[in-house]
Amino acid sequence: MTSRARTDAWLVVGGQAVATVGDSMLLVLLPLLVLDLTGSPLQVSLVFVLTQLPTFLGFLAGWPRRRFGPRTLLVAYDAGRAALVLAMAGALALS
């Protein structure tokens, strides 16, 4: 393995590690935020179910995987998650 390939591999691993930590924090903190804002256990359970929805729909990921490369998929997936988190933050700021 060349030095360039090793560096690229570590960048991918490091990026995924940061994304995993962020996902774990979001999984814990988002329901707590909803509970603090609404006080409704029903809305907390709805938020928890919606955060787990991509896991349940993972079987649909086959067709983009066949059409696009792994790098493109990782970038698109992370950009989509960032947009959703920013939208949630904007909605929270407006409320």
Tab-separated table of N, CA, C and O in Angstrom:
chain	number	residue	atom	x	y	z
A	1	MET	N	0.848	-1.165	0.000
A	1	MET	CA	0.000	0.000	0.000
A	1	MET	C	0.897	1.233	0.000
A	1	MET	O	1.806	1.353	0.799
A	2	THR	N	0.585	2.160	-0.888
A	2	THR	CA	1.389	3.372	-0.979
A	2	THR	C	1.034	4.331	0.151
A	2	THR	O	0.011	4.187	0.821
A	3	SER	N	1.885	5.303	0.322
A	3	SER	CA	1.677	6.289	1.381
A	3	SER	C	0.397	7.093	1.139
A	3	SER	O	-0.344	7.386	2.072
A	4	ARG	N	0.131	7.421	-0.120
A	4	ARG	CA	-1.074	8.181	-0.468
A	4	ARG	C	-2.338	7.372	-0.165
A	4	ARG	O	-3.298	7.882	0.389
A	5	ALA	N	-2.332	6.115	-0.507
A	5	ALA	CA	-3.482	5.255	-0.246
A	5	ALA	C	-3.698	5.075	1.254
A	5	ALA	O	-4.837	5.051	1.729
A	6	ARG	N	-2.607	4.961	1.994
A	6	ARG	CA	-2.720	4.816	3.448
A	6	ARG	C	-3.321	6.093	4.057
A	6	ARG	O	-4.186	6.025	4.940
A	7	THR	N	-2.876	7.258	3.581
A	7	THR	CA	-3.413	8.528	4.081
A	7	THR	C	-4.899	8.641	3.759
A	7	THR	O	-5.690	9.050	4.611
A	8	ASP	N	-5.290	8.280	2.524
A	8	ASP	CA	-6.696	8.331	2.148
A	8	ASP	C	-7.536	7.388	3.003
A	8	ASP	O	-8.645	7.731	3.411
A	9	ALA	N	-6.997	6.216	3.293
A	9	ALA	CA	-7.724	5.264	4.122
A	9	ALA	C	-7.935	5.811	5.528
A	9	ALA	O	-9.027	5.682	6.098
A	10	TRP	N	-6.909	6.438	6.088
A	10	TRP	CA	-7.046	7.006	7.428
A	10	TRP	C	-8.023	8.179	7.435
A	10	TRP	O	-8.738	8.388	8.424
A	11	LEU	N	-8.082	8.950	6.362
A	11	LEU	CA	-9.057	10.035	6.281
A	11	LEU	C	-10.484	9.498	6.267
A	11	LEU	O	-11.373	10.051	6.931
A	12	VAL	N	-10.704	8.422	5.531
A	12	VAL	CA	-12.037	7.818	5.500
A	12	VAL	C	-12.401	7.254	6.870
A	12	VAL	O	-13.500	7.474	7.380
A	13	VAL	N	-11.480	6.540	7.490
A	13	VAL	CA	-11.741	5.958	8.809
A	13	VAL	C	-11.987	7.063	9.842
A	13	VAL	O	-12.921	6.979	10.651
A	14	GLY	N	-11.174	8.102	9.806
A	14	GLY	CA	-11.359	9.215	10.747
A	14	GLY	C	-12.680	9.936	10.533
A	14	GLY	O	-13.379	10.275	11.493
A	15	GLY	N	-13.048	10.153	9.280
A	15	GLY	CA	-14.329	10.798	8.988
A	15	GLY	C	-15.504	9.971	9.454
A	15	GLY	O	-16.484	10.504	10.001
A	16	GLN	N	-15.427	8.680	9.260
A	16	GLN	CA	-16.504	7.809	9.709
A	16	GLN	C	-16.574	7.738	11.231
A	16	GLN	O	-17.657	7.628	11.799
A	17	ALA	N	-15.423	7.811	11.889
A	17	ALA	CA	-15.418	7.820	13.359
A	17	ALA	C	-16.110	9.064	13.888
A	17	ALA	O	-16.924	8.992	14.817
A	18	VAL	N	-15.813	10.208	13.298
A	18	VAL	CA	-16.462	11.458	13.713
A	18	VAL	C	-17.964	11.385	13.445
A	18	VAL	O	-18.779	11.791	14.279
A	19	ALA	N	-18.355	10.854	12.291
A	19	ALA	CA	-19.775	10.728	11.959
A	19	ALA	C	-20.486	9.788	12.926
A	19	ALA	O	-21.620	10.051	13.327
A	20	THR	N	-19.836	8.705	13.328
A	20	THR	CA	-20.443	7.759	14.259
A	20	THR	C	-20.651	8.392	15.631
A	20	THR	O	-21.703	8.211	16.260
A	21	VAL	N	-19.671	9.148	16.089
A	21	VAL	CA	-19.819	9.841	17.376
A	21	VAL	C	-20.971	10.850	17.299
A	21	VAL	O	-21.804	10.938	18.200
A	22	GLY	N	-21.038	11.593	16.207
A	22	GLY	CA	-22.129	12.551	16.031
A	22	GLY	C	-23.488	11.876	15.984
A	22	GLY	O	-24.458	12.366	16.579
A	23	ASP	N	-23.582	10.757	15.283
A	23	ASP	CA	-24.846	10.014	15.231
A	23	ASP	C	-25.262	9.531	16.609
A	23	ASP	O	-26.436	9.604	16.979
A	24	SER	N	-24.311	9.037	17.374
A	24	SER	CA	-24.624	8.536	18.713
A	24	SER	C	-25.094	9.663	19.624
A	24	SER	O	-26.053	9.492	20.389
A	25	MET	N	-24.439	10.802	19.527
A	25	MET	CA	-24.858	11.945	20.344
A	25	MET	C	-26.253	12.414	19.936
A	25	MET	O	-27.083	12.735	20.787
A	26	LEU	N	-26.526	12.454	18.642
A	26	LEU	CA	-27.838	12.874	18.161
A	26	LEU	C	-28.924	11.908	18.617
A	26	LEU	O	-30.016	12.323	18.991
A	27	LEU	N	-28.621	10.622	18.611
A	27	LEU	CA	-29.583	9.609	19.030
A	27	LEU	C	-29.981	9.786	20.495
A	27	LEU	O	-31.122	9.544	20.864
A	28	VAL	N	-29.053	10.229	21.318
A	28	VAL	CA	-29.337	10.418	22.742
A	28	VAL	C	-29.916	11.806	23.010
A	28	VAL	O	-30.901	11.955	23.744
A	29	LEU	N	-29.342	12.833	22.412
A	29	LEU	CA	-29.704	14.201	22.766
A	29	LEU	C	-30.991	14.703	22.120
A	29	LEU	O	-31.694	15.521	22.716
A	30	LEU	N	-31.314	14.240	20.931
A	30	LEU	CA	-32.525	14.735	20.269
A	30	LEU	C	-33.797	14.370	21.032
A	30	LEU	O	-34.634	15.251	21.262
A	31	PRO	N	-33.979	13.126	21.467
A	31	PRO	CA	-35.174	12.848	22.286
A	31	PRO	C	-35.195	13.637	23.601
A	31	PRO	O	-36.261	14.061	24.053
A	32	LEU	N	-34.029	13.848	24.196
A	32	LEU	CA	-33.997	14.644	25.431
A	32	LEU	C	-34.397	16.088	25.165
A	32	LEU	O	-35.088	16.715	25.976
A	33	LEU	N	-33.984	16.625	24.034
A	33	LEU	CA	-34.376	17.987	23.663
A	33	LEU	C	-35.880	18.074	23.440
A	33	LEU	O	-36.535	19.011	23.910
A	34	VAL	N	-36.440	17.090	22.754
A	34	VAL	CA	-37.887	17.081	22.518
A	34	VAL	C	-38.642	16.960	23.836
A	34	VAL	O	-39.656	17.641	24.045
A	35	LEU	N	-38.161	16.134	24.741
A	35	LEU	CA	-38.804	16.015	26.052
A	35	LEU	C	-38.747	17.331	26.815
A	35	LEU	O	-39.733	17.743	27.426
A	36	ASP	N	-37.605	18.010	26.748
A	36	ASP	CA	-37.459	19.292	27.432
A	36	ASP	C	-38.384	20.354	26.839
A	36	ASP	O	-38.967	21.152	27.560
A	37	LEU	N	-38.519	20.366	25.524
A	37	LEU	CA	-39.333	21.396	24.875
A	37	LEU	C	-40.828	21.130	24.971
A	37	LEU	O	-41.621	22.063	25.108
A	38	THR	N	-41.219	19.856	24.868
A	38	THR	CA	-42.650	19.549	24.811
A	38	THR	C	-43.178	18.896	26.078
A	38	THR	O	-44.356	19.055	26.380
A	39	GLY	N	-42.358	18.134	26.776
A	39	GLY	CA	-42.828	17.396	27.942
A	39	GLY	C	-43.713	16.217	27.575
A	39	GLY	O	-44.336	15.625	28.442
A	40	SER	N	-43.766	15.868	26.291
A	40	SER	CA	-44.659	14.815	25.825
A	40	SER	C	-43.887	13.525	25.545
A	40	SER	O	-43.052	13.491	24.633
A	41	PRO	N	-44.171	12.465	26.289
A	41	PRO	CA	-43.516	11.180	26.002
A	41	PRO	C	-43.890	10.636	24.624
A	41	PRO	O	-43.106	9.944	23.991
A	42	LEU	N	-45.094	10.963	24.148
A	42	LEU	CA	-45.510	10.513	22.824
A	42	LEU	C	-44.612	11.117	21.736
A	42	LEU	O	-44.177	10.411	20.820
A	43	GLN	N	-44.319	12.401	21.843
A	43	GLN	CA	-43.454	13.033	20.848
A	43	GLN	C	-42.021	12.528	20.960
A	43	GLN	O	-41.327	12.407	19.950
A	44	VAL	N	-41.579	12.221	22.163
A	44	VAL	CA	-40.241	11.640	22.331
A	44	VAL	C	-40.173	10.285	21.640
A	44	VAL	O	-39.205	9.991	20.927
A	45	SER	N	-41.204	9.465	21.813
A	45	SER	CA	-41.196	8.154	21.163
A	45	SER	C	-41.270	8.300	19.644
A	45	SER	O	-40.625	7.548	18.908
A	46	LEU	N	-42.017	9.291	19.155
A	46	LEU	CA	-42.081	9.533	17.720
A	46	LEU	C	-40.713	9.942	17.174
A	46	LEU	O	-40.284	9.446	16.121
A	47	VAL	N	-40.011	10.807	17.871
A	47	VAL	CA	-38.672	11.214	17.452
A	47	VAL	C	-37.727	10.020	17.456
A	47	VAL	O	-36.938	9.843	16.523
A	48	PHE	N	-37.805	9.193	18.469
A	48	PHE	CA	-36.927	8.022	18.528
A	48	PHE	C	-37.203	7.067	17.370
A	48	PHE	O	-36.278	6.559	16.742
A	49	VAL	N	-38.479	6.834	17.070
A	49	VAL	CA	-38.819	5.949	15.949
A	49	VAL	C	-38.324	6.550	14.636
A	49	VAL	O	-37.770	5.846	13.789
A	50	LEU	N	-38.487	7.851	14.450
A	50	LEU	CA	-38.035	8.487	13.213
A	50	LEU	C	-36.515	8.477	13.081
A	50	LEU	O	-36.003	8.389	11.964
A	51	THR	N	-35.789	8.547	14.186
A	51	THR	CA	-34.327	8.481	14.088
A	51	THR	C	-33.860	7.072	13.738
A	51	THR	O	-32.779	6.905	13.186
A	52	GLN	N	-34.672	6.068	14.034
A	52	GLN	CA	-34.321	4.686	13.705
A	52	GLN	C	-34.847	4.244	12.347
A	52	GLN	O	-34.512	3.160	11.876
A	53	LEU	N	-35.647	5.082	11.697
A	53	LEU	CA	-36.240	4.727	10.418
A	53	LEU	C	-35.216	4.359	9.349
A	53	LEU	O	-35.433	3.388	8.613
A	54	PRO	N	-34.091	5.078	9.217
A	54	PRO	CA	-33.107	4.658	8.206
A	54	PRO	C	-32.576	3.239	8.440
A	54	PRO	O	-32.274	2.532	7.482
A	55	THR	N	-32.490	2.811	9.676
A	55	THR	CA	-32.044	1.450	9.960
A	55	THR	C	-33.049	0.435	9.436
A	55	THR	O	-32.670	-0.584	8.853
A	56	PHE	N	-34.327	0.728	9.620
A	56	PHE	CA	-35.365	-0.189	9.161
A	56	PHE	C	-35.487	-0.196	7.636
A	56	PHE	O	-35.906	-1.183	7.054
A	57	LEU	N	-35.154	0.908	6.983
A	57	LEU	CA	-35.274	1.010	5.533
A	57	LEU	C	-33.947	0.753	4.822
A	57	LEU	O	-33.802	1.060	3.644
A	58	GLY	N	-32.995	0.177	5.522
A	58	GLY	CA	-31.678	-0.066	4.949
A	58	GLY	C	-31.679	-0.996	3.750
A	58	GLY	O	-30.797	-0.925	2.898
A	59	PHE	N	-32.704	-1.842	3.646
A	59	PHE	CA	-32.753	-2.761	2.508
A	59	PHE	C	-32.959	-2.029	1.182
A	59	PHE	O	-32.694	-2.575	0.118
A	60	LEU	N	-33.408	-0.766	1.232
A	60	LEU	CA	-33.584	0.019	0.004
A	60	LEU	C	-32.277	0.609	-0.503
A	60	LEU	O	-32.259	1.241	-1.555
A	61	ALA	N	-31.193	0.425	0.222
A	61	ALA	CA	-29.920	1.044	-0.140
A	61	ALA	C	-29.197	0.317	-1.263
A	61	ALA	O	-28.160	0.778	-1.717
A	62	GLY	N	-29.733	-0.783	-1.736
A	62	GLY	CA	-29.041	-1.559	-2.753
A	62	GLY	C	-28.935	-0.868	-4.096
A	62	GLY	O	-27.888	-0.896	-4.744
A	63	TRP	N	-29.995	-0.216	-4.540
A	63	TRP	CA	-29.937	0.384	-5.878
A	63	TRP	C	-28.967	1.545	-5.974
A	63	TRP	O	-28.257	1.657	-6.966
A	64	PRO	N	-28.854	2.486	-4.981
A	64	PRO	CA	-27.824	3.517	-5.147
A	64	PRO	C	-26.412	2.949	-5.033
A	64	PRO	O	-25.475	3.461	-5.651
A	65	ARG	N	-26.274	1.887	-4.267
A	65	ARG	CA	-24.947	1.285	-4.112
A	65	ARG	C	-24.447	0.695	-5.426
A	65	ARG	O	-23.255	0.712	-5.710
A	66	ARG	N	-25.356	0.194	-6.217
A	66	ARG	CA	-24.964	-0.343	-7.517
A	66	ARG	C	-24.666	0.757	-8.523
A	66	ARG	O	-23.914	0.559	-9.462
A	67	ARG	N	-25.251	1.931	-8.356
A	67	ARG	CA	-25.104	3.001	-9.339
A	67	ARG	C	-23.962	3.976	-9.029
A	67	ARG	O	-23.412	4.584	-9.931
A	68	PHE	N	-23.650	4.174	-7.761
A	68	PHE	CA	-22.666	5.178	-7.367
A	68	PHE	C	-21.525	4.533	-6.595
A	68	PHE	O	-21.687	3.487	-5.985
A	69	GLY	N	-20.396	5.215	-6.556
A	69	GLY	CA	-19.249	4.736	-5.808
A	69	GLY	C	-19.405	4.996	-4.323
A	69	GLY	O	-20.233	5.802	-3.889
A	70	PRO	N	-18.588	4.335	-3.506
A	70	PRO	CA	-18.711	4.510	-2.057
A	70	PRO	C	-18.442	5.933	-1.594
A	70	PRO	O	-19.103	6.432	-0.688
A	71	ARG	N	-17.482	6.590	-2.207
A	71	ARG	CA	-17.167	7.962	-1.791
A	71	ARG	C	-18.351	8.895	-2.056
A	71	ARG	O	-18.712	9.712	-1.214
A	72	THR	N	-18.954	8.768	-3.229
A	72	THR	CA	-20.111	9.594	-3.571
A	72	THR	C	-21.256	9.355	-2.597
A	72	THR	O	-21.912	10.299	-2.145
A	73	LEU	N	-21.495	8.102	-2.258
A	73	LEU	CA	-22.573	7.786	-1.325
A	73	LEU	C	-22.309	8.341	0.065
A	73	LEU	O	-23.211	8.874	0.712
A	74	LEU	N	-21.069	8.220	0.545
A	74	LEU	CA	-20.744	8.743	1.874
A	74	LEU	C	-20.919	10.256	1.933
A	74	LEU	O	-21.479	10.798	2.888
A	75	VAL	N	-20.447	10.940	0.904
A	75	VAL	CA	-20.571	12.402	0.879
A	75	VAL	C	-22.037	12.813	0.793
A	75	VAL	O	-22.479	13.718	1.516
A	76	ALA	N	-22.804	12.159	-0.068
A	76	ALA	CA	-24.219	12.502	-0.211
A	76	ALA	C	-24.986	12.215	1.078
A	76	ALA	O	-25.820	13.018	1.511
A	77	TYR	N	-24.707	11.094	1.697
A	77	TYR	CA	-25.387	10.718	2.935
A	77	TYR	C	-25.070	11.715	4.057
A	77	TYR	O	-25.967	12.191	4.743
A	78	ASP	N	-23.806	12.048	4.215
A	78	ASP	CA	-23.421	12.987	5.270
A	78	ASP	C	-23.945	14.393	4.990
A	78	ASP	O	-24.340	15.106	5.917
A	79	ALA	N	-23.969	14.806	3.724
A	79	ALA	CA	-24.517	16.127	3.383
A	79	ALA	C	-26.014	16.168	3.662
A	79	ALA	O	-26.529	17.178	4.170
A	80	GLY	N	-26.712	15.092	3.370
A	80	GLY	CA	-28.141	15.039	3.668
A	80	GLY	C	-28.426	15.095	5.156
A	80	GLY	O	-29.336	15.804	5.598
A	81	ARG	N	-27.626	14.376	5.927
A	81	ARG	CA	-27.800	14.419	7.389
A	81	ARG	C	-27.502	15.807	7.930
A	81	ARG	O	-28.201	16.296	8.818
A	82	ALA	N	-26.464	16.445	7.411
A	82	ALA	CA	-26.127	17.796	7.866
A	82	ALA	C	-27.259	18.764	7.546
A	82	ALA	O	-27.607	19.625	8.373
A	83	ALA	N	-27.855	18.638	6.370
A	83	ALA	CA	-28.972	19.510	6.007
A	83	ALA	C	-30.167	19.299	6.933
A	83	ALA	O	-30.819	20.267	7.348
A	84	LEU	N	-30.445	18.043	7.283
A	84	LEU	CA	-31.558	17.769	8.192
A	84	LEU	C	-31.304	18.330	9.589
A	84	LEU	O	-32.197	18.895	10.220
A	85	VAL	N	-30.084	18.190	10.080
A	85	VAL	CA	-29.758	18.717	11.407
A	85	VAL	C	-29.836	20.245	11.401
A	85	VAL	O	-30.358	20.854	12.345
A	86	LEU	N	-29.354	20.872	10.339
A	86	LEU	CA	-29.463	22.335	10.236
A	86	LEU	C	-30.920	22.780	10.149
A	86	LEU	O	-31.300	23.800	10.727
A	87	ALA	N	-31.750	22.017	9.444
A	87	ALA	CA	-33.173	22.352	9.375
A	87	ALA	C	-33.824	22.236	10.750
A	87	ALA	O	-34.657	23.083	11.117
A	88	MET	N	-33.451	21.204	11.496
A	88	MET	CA	-33.989	21.053	12.853
A	88	MET	C	-33.533	22.204	13.737
A	88	MET	O	-34.308	22.739	14.537
A	89	ALA	N	-32.271	22.597	13.616
A	89	ALA	CA	-31.777	23.716	14.410
A	89	ALA	C	-32.482	25.001	14.045
A	89	ALA	O	-32.820	25.826	14.921
A	90	GLY	N	-32.731	25.202	12.753
A	90	GLY	CA	-33.462	26.397	12.321
A	90	GLY	C	-34.890	26.416	12.843
A	90	GLY	O	-35.392	27.444	13.290
A	91	ALA	N	-35.553	25.252	12.805
A	91	ALA	CA	-36.910	25.175	13.329
A	91	ALA	C	-36.937	25.411	14.830
A	91	ALA	O	-37.846	26.071	15.349
A	92	LEU	N	-35.916	24.919	15.519
A	92	LEU	CA	-35.833	25.147	16.971
A	92	LEU	C	-35.594	26.620	17.276
A	92	LEU	O	-36.173	27.170	18.208
A	93	ALA	N	-34.765	27.270	16.471
A	93	ALA	CA	-34.475	28.690	16.697
A	93	ALA	C	-35.709	29.550	16.440
A	93	ALA	O	-35.903	30.585	17.083
A	94	LEU	N	-36.548	29.139	15.492
A	94	LEU	CA	-37.745	29.919	15.182
A	94	LEU	C	-38.882	29.690	16.166
A	94	LEU	O	-39.805	30.491	16.236
A	95	SER	N	-38.826	28.600	16.909
A	95	SER	CA	-39.927	28.318	17.854
A	95	SER	C	-39.735	29.009	19.171
A	95	SER	O	-38.774	29.568	19.522
